JSON list of C-alpha atoms in Angstrom, two decimals:
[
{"chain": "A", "resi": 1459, "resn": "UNK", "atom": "CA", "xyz": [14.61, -34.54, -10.41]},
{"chain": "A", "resi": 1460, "resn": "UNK", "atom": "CA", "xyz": [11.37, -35.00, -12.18]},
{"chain": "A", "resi": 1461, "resn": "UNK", "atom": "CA", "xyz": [10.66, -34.71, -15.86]},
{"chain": "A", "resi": 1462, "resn": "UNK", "atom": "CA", "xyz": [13.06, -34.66, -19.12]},
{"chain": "A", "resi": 1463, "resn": "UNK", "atom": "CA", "xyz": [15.44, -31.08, -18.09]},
{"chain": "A", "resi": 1464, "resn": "UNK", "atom": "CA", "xyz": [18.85, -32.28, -18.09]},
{"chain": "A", "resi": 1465, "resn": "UNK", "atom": "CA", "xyz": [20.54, -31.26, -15.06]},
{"chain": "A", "resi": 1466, "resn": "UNK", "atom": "CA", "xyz": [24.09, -30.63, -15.17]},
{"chain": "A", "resi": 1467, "resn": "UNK", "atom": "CA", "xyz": [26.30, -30.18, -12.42]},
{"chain": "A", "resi": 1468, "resn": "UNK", "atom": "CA", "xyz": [29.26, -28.32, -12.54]},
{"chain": "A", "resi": 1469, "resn": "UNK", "atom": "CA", "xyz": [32.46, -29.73, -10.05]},
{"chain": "A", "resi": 1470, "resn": "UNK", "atom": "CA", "xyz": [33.65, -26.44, -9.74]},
{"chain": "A", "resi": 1471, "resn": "UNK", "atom": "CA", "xyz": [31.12, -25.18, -8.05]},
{"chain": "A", "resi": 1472, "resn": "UNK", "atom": "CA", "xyz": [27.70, -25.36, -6.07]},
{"chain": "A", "resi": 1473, "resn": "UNK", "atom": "CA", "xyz": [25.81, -25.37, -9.06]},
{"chain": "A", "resi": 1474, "resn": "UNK", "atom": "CA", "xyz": [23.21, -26.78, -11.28]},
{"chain": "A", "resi": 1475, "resn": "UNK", "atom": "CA", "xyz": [23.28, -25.86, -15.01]},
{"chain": "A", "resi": 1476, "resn": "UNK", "atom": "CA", "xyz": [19.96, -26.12, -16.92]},
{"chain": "A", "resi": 1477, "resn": "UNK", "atom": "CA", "xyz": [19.61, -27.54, -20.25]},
{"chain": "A", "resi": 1478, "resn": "UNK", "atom": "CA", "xyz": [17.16, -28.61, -22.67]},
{"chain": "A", "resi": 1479, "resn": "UNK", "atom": "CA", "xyz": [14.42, -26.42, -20.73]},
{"chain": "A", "resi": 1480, "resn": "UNK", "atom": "CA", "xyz": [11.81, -23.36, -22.12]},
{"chain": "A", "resi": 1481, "resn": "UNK", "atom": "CA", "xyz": [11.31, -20.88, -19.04]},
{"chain": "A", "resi": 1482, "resn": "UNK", "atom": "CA", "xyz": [8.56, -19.13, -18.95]},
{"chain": "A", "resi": 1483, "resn": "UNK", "atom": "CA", "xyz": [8.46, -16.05, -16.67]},
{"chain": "A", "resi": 1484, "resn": "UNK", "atom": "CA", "xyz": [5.55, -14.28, -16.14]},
{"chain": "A", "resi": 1485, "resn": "UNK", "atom": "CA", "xyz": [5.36, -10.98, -14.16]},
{"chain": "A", "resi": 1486, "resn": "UNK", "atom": "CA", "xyz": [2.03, -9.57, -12.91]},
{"chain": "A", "resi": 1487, "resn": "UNK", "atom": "CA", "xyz": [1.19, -6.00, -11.83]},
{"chain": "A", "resi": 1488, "resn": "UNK", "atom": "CA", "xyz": [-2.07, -5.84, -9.51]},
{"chain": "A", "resi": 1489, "resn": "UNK", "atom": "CA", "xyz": [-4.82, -3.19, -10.57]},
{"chain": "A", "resi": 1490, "resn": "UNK", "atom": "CA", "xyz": [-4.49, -2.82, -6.23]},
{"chain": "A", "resi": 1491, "resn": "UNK", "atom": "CA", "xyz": [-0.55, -3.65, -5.47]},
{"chain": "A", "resi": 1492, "resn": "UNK", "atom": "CA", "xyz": [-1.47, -2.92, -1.92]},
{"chain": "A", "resi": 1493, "resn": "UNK", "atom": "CA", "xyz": [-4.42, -5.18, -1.42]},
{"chain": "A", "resi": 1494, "resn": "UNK", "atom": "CA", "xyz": [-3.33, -7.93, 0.15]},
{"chain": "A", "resi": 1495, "resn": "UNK", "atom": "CA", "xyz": [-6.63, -10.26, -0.73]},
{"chain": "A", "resi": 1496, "resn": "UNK", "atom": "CA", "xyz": [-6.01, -9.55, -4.09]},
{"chain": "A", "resi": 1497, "resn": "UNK", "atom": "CA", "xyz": [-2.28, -10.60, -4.26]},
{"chain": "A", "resi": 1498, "resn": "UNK", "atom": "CA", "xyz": [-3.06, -13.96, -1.86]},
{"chain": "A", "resi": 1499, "resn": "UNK", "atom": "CA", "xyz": [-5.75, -15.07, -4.71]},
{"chain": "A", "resi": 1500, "resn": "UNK", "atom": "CA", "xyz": [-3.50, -14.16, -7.07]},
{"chain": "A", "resi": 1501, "resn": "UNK", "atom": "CA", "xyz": [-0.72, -16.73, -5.47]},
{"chain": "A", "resi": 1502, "resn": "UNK", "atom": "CA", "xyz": [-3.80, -19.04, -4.26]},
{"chain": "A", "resi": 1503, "resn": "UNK", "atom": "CA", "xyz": [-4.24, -19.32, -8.23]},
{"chain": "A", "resi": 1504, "resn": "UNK", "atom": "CA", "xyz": [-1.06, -19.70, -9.36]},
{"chain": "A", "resi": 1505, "resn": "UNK", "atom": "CA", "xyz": [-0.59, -22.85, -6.90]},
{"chain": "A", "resi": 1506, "resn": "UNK", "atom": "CA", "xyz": [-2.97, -24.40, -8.34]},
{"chain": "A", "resi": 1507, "resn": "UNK", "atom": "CA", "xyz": [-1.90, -23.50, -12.03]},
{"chain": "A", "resi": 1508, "resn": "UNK", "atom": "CA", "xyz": [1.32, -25.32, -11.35]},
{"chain": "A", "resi": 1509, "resn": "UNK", "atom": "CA", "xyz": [-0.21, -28.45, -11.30]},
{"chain": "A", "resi": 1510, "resn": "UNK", "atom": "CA", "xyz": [-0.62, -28.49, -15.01]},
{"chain": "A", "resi": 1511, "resn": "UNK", "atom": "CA", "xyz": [1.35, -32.02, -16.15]},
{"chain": "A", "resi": 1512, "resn": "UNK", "atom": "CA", "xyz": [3.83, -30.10, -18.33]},
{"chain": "A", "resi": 1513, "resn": "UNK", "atom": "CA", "xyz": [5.31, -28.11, -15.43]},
{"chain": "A", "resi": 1514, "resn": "UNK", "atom": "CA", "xyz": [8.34, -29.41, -14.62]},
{"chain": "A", "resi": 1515, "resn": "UNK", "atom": "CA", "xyz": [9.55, -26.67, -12.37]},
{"chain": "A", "resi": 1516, "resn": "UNK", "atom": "CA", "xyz": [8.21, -23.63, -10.70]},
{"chain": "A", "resi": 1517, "resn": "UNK", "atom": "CA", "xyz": [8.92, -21.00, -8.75]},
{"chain": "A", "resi": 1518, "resn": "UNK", "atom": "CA", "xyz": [6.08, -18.14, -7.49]},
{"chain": "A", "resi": 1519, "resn": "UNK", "atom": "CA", "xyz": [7.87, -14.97, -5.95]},
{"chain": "A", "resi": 1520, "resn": "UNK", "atom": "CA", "xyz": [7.65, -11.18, -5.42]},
{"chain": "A", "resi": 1521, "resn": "UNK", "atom": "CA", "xyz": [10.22, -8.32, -5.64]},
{"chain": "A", "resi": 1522, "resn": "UNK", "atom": "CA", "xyz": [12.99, -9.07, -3.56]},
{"chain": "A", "resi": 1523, "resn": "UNK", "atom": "CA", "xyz": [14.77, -6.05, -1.26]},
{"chain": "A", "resi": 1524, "resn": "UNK", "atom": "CA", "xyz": [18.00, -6.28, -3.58]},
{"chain": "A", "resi": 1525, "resn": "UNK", "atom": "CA", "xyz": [19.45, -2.94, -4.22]},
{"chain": "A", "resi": 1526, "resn": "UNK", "atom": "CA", "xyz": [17.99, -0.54, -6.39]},
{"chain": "A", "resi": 1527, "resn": "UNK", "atom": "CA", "xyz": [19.46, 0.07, -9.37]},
{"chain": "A", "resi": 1528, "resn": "UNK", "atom": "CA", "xyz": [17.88, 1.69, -12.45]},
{"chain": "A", "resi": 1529, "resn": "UNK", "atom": "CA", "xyz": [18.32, -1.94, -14.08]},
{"chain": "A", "resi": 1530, "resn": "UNK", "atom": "CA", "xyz": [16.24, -3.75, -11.85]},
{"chain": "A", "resi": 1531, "resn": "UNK", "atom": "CA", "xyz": [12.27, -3.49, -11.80]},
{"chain": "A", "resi": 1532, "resn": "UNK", "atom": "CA", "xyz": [11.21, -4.10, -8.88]},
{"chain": "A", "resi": 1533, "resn": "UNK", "atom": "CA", "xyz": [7.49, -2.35, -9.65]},
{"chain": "A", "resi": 1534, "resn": "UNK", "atom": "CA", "xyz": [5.76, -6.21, -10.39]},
{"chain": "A", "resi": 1535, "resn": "UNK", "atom": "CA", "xyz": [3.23, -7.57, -7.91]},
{"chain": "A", "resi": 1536, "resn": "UNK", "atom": "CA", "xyz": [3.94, -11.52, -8.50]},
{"chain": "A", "resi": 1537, "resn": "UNK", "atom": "CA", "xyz": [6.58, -13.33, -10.30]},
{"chain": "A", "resi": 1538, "resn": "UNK", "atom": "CA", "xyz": [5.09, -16.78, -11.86]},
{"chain": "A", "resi": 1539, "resn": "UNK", "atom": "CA", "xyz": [8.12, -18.92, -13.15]},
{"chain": "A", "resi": 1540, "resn": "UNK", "atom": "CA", "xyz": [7.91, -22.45, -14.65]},
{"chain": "A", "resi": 1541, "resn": "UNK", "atom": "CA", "xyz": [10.02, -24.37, -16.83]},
{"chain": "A", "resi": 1542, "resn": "UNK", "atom": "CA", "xyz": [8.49, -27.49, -19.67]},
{"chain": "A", "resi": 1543, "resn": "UNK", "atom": "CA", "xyz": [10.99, -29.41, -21.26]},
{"chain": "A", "resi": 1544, "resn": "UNK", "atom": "CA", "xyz": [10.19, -28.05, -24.67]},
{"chain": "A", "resi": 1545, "resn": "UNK", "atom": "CA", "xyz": [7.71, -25.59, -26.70]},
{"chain": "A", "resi": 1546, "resn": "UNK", "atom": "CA", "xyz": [5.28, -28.31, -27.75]},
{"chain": "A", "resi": 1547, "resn": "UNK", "atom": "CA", "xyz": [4.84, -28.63, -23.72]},
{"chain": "A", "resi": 1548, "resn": "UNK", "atom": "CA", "xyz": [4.18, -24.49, -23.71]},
{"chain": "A", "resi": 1549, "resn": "UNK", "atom": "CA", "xyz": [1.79, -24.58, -26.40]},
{"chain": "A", "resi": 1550, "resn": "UNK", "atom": "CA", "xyz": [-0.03, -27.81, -24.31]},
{"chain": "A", "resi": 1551, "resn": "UNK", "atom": "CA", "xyz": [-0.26, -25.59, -21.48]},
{"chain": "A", "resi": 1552, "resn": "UNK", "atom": "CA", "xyz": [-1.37, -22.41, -22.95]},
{"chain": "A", "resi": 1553, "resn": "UNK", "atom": "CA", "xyz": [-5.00, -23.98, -24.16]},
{"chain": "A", "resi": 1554, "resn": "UNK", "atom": "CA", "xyz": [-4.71, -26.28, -20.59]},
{"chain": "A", "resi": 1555, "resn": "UNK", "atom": "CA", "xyz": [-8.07, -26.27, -18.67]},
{"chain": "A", "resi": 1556, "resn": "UNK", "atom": "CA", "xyz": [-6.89, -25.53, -15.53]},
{"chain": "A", "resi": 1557, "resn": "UNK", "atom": "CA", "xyz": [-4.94, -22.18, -17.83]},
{"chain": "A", "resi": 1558, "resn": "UNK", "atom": "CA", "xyz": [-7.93, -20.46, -19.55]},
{"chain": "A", "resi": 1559, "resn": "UNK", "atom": "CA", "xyz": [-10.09, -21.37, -16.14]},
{"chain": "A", "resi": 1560, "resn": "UNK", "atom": "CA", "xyz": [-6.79, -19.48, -14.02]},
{"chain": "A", "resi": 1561, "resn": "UNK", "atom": "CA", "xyz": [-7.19, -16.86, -16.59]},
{"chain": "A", "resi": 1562, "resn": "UNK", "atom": "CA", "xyz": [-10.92, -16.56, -16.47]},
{"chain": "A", "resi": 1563, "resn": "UNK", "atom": "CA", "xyz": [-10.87, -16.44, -12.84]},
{"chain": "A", "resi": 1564, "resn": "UNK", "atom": "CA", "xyz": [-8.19, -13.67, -12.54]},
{"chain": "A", "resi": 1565, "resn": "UNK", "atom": "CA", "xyz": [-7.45, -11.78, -14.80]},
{"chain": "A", "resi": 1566, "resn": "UNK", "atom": "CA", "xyz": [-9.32, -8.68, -13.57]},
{"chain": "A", "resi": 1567, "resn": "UNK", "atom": "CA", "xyz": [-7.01, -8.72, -10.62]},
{"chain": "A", "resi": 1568, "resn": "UNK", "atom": "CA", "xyz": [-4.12, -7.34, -13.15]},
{"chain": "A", "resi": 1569, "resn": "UNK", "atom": "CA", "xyz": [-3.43, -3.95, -15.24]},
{"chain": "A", "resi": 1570, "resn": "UNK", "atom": "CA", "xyz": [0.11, -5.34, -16.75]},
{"chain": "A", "resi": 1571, "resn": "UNK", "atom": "CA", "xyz": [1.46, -9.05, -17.52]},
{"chain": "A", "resi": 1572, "resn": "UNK", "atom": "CA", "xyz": [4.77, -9.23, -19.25]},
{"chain": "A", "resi": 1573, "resn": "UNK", "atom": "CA", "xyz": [6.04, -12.68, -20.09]},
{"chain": "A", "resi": 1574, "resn": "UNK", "atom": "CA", "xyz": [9.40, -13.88, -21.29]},
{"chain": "A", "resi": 1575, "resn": "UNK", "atom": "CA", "xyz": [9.80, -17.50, -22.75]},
{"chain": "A", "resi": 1576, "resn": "UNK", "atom": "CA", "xyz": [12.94, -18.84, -23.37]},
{"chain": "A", "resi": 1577, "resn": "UNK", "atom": "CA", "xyz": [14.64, -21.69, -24.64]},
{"chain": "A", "resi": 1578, "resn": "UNK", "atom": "CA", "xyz": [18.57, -22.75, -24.69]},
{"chain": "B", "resi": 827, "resn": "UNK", "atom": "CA", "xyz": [20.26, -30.72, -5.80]},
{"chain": "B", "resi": 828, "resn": "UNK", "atom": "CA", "xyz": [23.09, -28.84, -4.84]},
{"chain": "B", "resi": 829, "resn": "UNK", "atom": "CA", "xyz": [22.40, -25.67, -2.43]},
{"chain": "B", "resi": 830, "resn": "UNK", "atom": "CA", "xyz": [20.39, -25.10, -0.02]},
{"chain": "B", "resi": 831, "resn": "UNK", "atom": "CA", "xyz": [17.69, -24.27, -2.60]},
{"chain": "B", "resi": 832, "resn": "UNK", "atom": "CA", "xyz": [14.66, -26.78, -0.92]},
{"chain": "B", "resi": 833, "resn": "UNK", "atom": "CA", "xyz": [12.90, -28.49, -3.88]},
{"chain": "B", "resi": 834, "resn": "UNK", "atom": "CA", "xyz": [9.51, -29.92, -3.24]},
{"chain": "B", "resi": 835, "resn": "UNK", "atom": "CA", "xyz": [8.13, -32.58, -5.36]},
{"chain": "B", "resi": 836, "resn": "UNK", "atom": "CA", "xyz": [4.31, -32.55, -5.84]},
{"chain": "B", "resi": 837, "resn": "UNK", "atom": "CA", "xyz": [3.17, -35.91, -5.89]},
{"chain": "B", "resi": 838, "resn": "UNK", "atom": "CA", "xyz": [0.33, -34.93, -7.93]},
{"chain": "B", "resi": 839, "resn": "UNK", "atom": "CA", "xyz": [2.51, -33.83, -11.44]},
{"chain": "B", "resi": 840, "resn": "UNK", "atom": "CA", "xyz": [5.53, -34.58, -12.92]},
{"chain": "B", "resi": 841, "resn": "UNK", "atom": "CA", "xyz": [6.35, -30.80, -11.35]},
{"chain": "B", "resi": 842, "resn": "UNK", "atom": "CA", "xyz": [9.21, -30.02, -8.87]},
{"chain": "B", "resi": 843, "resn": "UNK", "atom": "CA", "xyz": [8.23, -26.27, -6.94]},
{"chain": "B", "resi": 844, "resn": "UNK", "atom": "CA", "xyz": [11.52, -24.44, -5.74]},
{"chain": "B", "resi": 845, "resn": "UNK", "atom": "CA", "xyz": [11.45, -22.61, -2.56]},
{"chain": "B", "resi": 846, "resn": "UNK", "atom": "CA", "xyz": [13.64, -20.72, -0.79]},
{"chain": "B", "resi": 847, "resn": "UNK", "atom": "CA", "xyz": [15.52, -18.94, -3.42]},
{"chain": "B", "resi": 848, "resn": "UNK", "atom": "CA", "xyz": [16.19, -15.78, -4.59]},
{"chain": "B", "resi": 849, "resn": "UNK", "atom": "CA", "xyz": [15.45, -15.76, -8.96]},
{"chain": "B", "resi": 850, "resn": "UNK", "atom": "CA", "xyz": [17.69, -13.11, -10.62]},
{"chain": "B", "resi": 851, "resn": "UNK", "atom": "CA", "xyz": [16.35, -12.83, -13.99]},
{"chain": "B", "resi": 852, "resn": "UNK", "atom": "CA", "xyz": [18.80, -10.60, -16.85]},
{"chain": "B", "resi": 853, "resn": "UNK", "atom": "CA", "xyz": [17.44, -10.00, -20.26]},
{"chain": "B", "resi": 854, "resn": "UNK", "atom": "CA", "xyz": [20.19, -8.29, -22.75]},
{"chain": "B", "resi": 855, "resn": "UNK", "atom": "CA", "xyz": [19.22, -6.43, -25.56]},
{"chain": "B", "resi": 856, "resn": "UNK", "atom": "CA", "xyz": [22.28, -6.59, -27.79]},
{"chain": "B", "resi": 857, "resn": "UNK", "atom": "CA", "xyz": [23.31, -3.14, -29.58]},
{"chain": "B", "resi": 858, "resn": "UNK", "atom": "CA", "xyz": [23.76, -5.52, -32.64]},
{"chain": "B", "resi": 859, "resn": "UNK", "atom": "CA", "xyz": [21.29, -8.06, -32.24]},
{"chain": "B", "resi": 860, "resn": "UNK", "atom": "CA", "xyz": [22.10, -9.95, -35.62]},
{"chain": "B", "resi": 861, "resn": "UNK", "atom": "CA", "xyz": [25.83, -9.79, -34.87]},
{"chain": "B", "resi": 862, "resn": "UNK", "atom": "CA", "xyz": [26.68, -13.34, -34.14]},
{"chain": "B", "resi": 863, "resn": "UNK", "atom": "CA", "xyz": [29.80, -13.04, -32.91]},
{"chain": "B", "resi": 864, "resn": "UNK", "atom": "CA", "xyz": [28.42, -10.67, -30.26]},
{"chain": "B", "resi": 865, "resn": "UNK", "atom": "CA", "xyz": [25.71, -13.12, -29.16]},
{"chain": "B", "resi": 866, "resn": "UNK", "atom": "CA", "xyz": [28.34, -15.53, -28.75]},
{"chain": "B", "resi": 867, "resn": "UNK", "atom": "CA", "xyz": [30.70, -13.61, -26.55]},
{"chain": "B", "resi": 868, "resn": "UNK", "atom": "CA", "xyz": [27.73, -12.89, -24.38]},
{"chain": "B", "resi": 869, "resn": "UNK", "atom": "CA", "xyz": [26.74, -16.53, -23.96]},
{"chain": "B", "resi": 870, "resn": "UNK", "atom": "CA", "xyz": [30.64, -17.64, -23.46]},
{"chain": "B", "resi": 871, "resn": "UNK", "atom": "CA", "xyz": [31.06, -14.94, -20.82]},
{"chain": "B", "resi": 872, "resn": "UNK", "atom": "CA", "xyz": [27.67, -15.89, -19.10]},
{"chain": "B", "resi": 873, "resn": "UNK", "atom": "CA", "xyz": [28.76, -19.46, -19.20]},
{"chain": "B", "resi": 874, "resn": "UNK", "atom": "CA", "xyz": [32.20, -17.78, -16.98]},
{"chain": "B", "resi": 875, "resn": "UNK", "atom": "CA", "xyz": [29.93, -15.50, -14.91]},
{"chain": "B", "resi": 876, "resn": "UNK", "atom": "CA", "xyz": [27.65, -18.44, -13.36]},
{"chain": "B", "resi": 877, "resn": "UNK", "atom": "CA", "xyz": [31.09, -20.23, -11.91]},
{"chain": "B", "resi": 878, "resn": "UNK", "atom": "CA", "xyz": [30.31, -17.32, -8.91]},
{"chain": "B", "resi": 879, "resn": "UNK", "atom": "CA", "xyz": [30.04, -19.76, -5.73]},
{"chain": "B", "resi": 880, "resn": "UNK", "atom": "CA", "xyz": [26.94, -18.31, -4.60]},
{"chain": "B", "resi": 881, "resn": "UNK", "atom": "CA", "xyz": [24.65, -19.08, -7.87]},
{"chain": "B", "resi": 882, "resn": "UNK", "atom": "CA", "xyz": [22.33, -22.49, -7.35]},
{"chain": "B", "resi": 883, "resn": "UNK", "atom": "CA", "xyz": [21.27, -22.84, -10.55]},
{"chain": "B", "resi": 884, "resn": "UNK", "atom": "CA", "xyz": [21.24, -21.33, -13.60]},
{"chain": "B", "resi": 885, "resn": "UNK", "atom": "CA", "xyz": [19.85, -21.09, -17.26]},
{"chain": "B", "resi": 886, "resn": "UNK", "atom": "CA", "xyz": [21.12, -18.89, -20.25]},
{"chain": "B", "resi": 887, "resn": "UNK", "atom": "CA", "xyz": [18.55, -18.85, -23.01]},
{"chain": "B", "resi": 888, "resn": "UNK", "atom": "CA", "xyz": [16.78, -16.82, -26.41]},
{"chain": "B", "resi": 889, "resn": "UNK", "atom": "CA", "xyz": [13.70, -16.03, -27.19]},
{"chain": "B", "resi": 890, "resn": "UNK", "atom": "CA", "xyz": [11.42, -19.02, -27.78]},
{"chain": "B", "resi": 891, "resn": "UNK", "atom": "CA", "xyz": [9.16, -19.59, -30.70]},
{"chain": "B", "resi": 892, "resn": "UNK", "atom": "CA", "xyz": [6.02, -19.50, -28.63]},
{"chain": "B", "resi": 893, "resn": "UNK", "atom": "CA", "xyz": [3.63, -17.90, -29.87]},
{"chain": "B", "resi": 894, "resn": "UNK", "atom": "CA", "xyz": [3.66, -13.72, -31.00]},
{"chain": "B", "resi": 895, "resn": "UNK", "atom": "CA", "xyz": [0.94, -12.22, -28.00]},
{"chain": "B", "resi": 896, "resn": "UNK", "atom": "CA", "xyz": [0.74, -8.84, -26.84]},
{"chain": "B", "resi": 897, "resn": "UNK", "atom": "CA", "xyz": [1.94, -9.65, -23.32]},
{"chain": "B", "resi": 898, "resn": "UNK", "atom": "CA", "xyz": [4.76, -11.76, -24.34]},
{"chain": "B", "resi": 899, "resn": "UNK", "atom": "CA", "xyz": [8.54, -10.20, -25.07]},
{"chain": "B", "resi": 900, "resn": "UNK", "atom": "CA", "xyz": [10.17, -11.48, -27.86]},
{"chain": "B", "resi": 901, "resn": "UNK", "atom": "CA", "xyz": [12.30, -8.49, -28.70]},
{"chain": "B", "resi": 902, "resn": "UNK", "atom": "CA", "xyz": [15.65, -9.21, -26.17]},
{"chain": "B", "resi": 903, "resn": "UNK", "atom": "CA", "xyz": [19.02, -11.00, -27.41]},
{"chain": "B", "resi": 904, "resn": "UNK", "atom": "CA", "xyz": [19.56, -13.43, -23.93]},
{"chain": "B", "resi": 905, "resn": "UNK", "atom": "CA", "xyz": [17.94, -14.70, -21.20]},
{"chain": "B", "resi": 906, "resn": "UNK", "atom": "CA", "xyz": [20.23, -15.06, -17.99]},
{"chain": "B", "resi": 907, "resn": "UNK", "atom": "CA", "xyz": [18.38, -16.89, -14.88]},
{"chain": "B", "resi": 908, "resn": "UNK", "atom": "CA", "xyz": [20.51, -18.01, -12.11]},
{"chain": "B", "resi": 909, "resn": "UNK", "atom": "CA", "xyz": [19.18, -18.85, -8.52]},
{"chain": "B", "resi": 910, "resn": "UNK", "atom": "CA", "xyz": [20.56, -18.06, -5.10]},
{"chain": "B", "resi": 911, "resn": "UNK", "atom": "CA", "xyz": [19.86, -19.29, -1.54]},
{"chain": "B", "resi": 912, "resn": "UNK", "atom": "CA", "xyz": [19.35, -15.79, -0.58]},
{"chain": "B", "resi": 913, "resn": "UNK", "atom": "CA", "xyz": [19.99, -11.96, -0.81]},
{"chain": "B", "resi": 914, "resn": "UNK", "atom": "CA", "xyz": [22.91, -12.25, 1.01]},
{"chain": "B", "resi": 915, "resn": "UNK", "atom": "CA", "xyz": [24.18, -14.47, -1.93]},
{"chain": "B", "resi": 916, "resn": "UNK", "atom": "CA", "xyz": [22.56, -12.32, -4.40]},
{"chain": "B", "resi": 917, "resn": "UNK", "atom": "CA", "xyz": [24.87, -9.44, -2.82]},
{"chain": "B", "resi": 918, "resn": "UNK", "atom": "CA", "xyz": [27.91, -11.31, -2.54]},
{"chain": "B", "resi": 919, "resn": "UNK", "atom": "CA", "xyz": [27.50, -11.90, -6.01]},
{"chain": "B", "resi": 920, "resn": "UNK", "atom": "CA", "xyz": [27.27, -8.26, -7.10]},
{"chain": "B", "resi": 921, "resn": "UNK", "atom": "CA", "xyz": [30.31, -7.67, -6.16]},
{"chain": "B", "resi": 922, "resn": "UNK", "atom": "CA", "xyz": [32.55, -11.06, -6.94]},
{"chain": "B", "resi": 923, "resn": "UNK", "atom": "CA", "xyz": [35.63, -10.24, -8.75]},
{"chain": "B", "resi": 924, "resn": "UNK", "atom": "CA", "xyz": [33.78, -12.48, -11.48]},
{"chain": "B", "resi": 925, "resn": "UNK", "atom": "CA", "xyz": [30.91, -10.39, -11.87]},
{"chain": "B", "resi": 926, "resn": "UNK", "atom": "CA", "xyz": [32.80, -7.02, -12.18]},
{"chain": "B", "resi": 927, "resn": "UNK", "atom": "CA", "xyz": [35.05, -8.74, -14.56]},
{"chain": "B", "resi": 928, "resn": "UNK", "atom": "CA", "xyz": [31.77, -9.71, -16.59]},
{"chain": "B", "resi": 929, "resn": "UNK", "atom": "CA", "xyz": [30.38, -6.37, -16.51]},
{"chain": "B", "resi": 930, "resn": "UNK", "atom": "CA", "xyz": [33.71, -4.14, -17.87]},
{"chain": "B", "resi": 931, "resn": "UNK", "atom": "CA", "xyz": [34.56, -6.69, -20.59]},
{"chain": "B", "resi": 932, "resn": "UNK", "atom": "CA", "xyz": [31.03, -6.84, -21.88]},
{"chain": "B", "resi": 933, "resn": "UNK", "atom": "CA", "xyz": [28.82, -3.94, -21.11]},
{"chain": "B", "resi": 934, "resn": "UNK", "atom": "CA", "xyz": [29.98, -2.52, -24.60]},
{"chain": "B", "resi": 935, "resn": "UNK", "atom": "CA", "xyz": [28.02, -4.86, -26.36]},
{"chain": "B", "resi": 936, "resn": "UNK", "atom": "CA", "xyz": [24.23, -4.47, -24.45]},
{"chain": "B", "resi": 937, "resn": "UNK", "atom": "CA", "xyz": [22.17, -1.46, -25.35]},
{"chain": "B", "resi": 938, "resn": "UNK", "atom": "CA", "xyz": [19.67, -1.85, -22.44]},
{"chain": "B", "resi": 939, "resn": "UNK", "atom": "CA", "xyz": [19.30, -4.88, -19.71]},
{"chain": "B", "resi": 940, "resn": "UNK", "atom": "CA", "xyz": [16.17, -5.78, -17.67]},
{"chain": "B", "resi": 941, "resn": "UNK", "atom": "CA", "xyz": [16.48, -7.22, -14.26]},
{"chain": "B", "resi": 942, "resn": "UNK", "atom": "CA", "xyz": [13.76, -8.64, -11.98]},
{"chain": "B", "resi": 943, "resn": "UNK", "atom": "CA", "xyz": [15.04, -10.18, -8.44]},
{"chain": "B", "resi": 944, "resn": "UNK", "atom": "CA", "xyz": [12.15, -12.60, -7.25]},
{"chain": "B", "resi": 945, "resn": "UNK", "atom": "CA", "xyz": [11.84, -13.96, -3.61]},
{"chain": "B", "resi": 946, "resn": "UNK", "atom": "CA", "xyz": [9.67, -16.62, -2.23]}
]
C-alpha cells in the first residue's frame, strides 16, 4: 500500500480499516446526464486528475443499481473519490495545476457538484 | 489487501486506484449534533456495524477543516464509507442481522442520512 494511510486489518473479518486518511468525495451532476460524450470526458478528466502526487487512493464510479430507498441518491452523474493522508495534502491539491486546469477544462459539463471531506 | 477489491498501483504517483468495488457512502446528521455522547454511540456502533463479512474496507470520519466553499458540505455529524466487492455484497449486507441491529438501536439519534452507492 502506497503512501502514509495506516491500514488496519481486522482478524475477524475480511476487512481493511482506514485510519489517519481525509476522503474527499465529490459527486457531479451533468448539465446532459444522458450524453454519453459528456460523461466519458468527464471520467477521461478525472483519470488524469488522479495523478496529482497527494492522491493516495481513488476510486471514480457512478450510481450503482442498489435498491431504492428514499435515503439513497442515486440522481449524480459521476462519483470522484480520493483519499490524502492529511488536510495540508487537500489544500496542496486544491491550487494543483493539473486541478484548476481539470476545472478549467470541465466545468461547463456540470449543473451540481457536492463534495464531502472528511477526516477520522 | 484483503477482498477481492483489485487495487492498481500507478507507477506514475504515490496513488493506489481501486476497482471493482461497490462505495457505500452514509452521512448522519445527528438530531443533537453537539451532544457528545450521541456522536460517540454512533461512532462505537459504526465501529460494530463494519464487522459485516461482506464490507472490504471501511472509513468512519467528521467533517474536515478544508476549506468553507459553496459546493462543499460541512453541515453532517459522520461520515461512514465502507467498500464491497459487489452489489450482491452490498445486499447481503442490508439485511445482516448486524445491520438491522445497527439500525433499531440507533436510528433514534439521526435526524436525516444521505446515501450514495458508487460502482466502477
Amino acid at each position: 500500500m502506497a503512501g502514509l494511510l495506516t491500514v488496519t486489518e481486522n482478524a475477524s473479518a475480511g476487512e481493511v480499516k482506514i485510519t489517519g486518511a481525509l476522503v474527499h468525495h465529490v459527486f457531479f451532476w451533468l448539465k446532459e446526464p444522458k450524453n454519453e460524450a459528456h460523461k466519458k470526458q468527464l471520467v477521461a478528466a478525472l483519470n488524469k486528475l488522479i495523478k496529482v502526487e497527494t492522491i493516495k487512493m481513488s476510486h471514480i464510479g457512478f450510481p450503482a443499481g442498489t435498491e431504492s430507498r428514499d435515503v439513497v441518491d442515486h440522481s449524480y452523474s459521476v462519483s470522484y473519490m480520493v483519499m490524502f493522508d492529511n488536510q495540508a495534502d487537500q489544500d496542496t491539491y486544491q491550487v494543483h495545476p493539473l486541478h484548476l486546469k481539470f476545472v478549467e477544462e470541465n466545468s461547463h459539463l456540470w449543473s451540481k457538484v457536492v463534495v464531502y471531506d472528511s477526516v477520522d
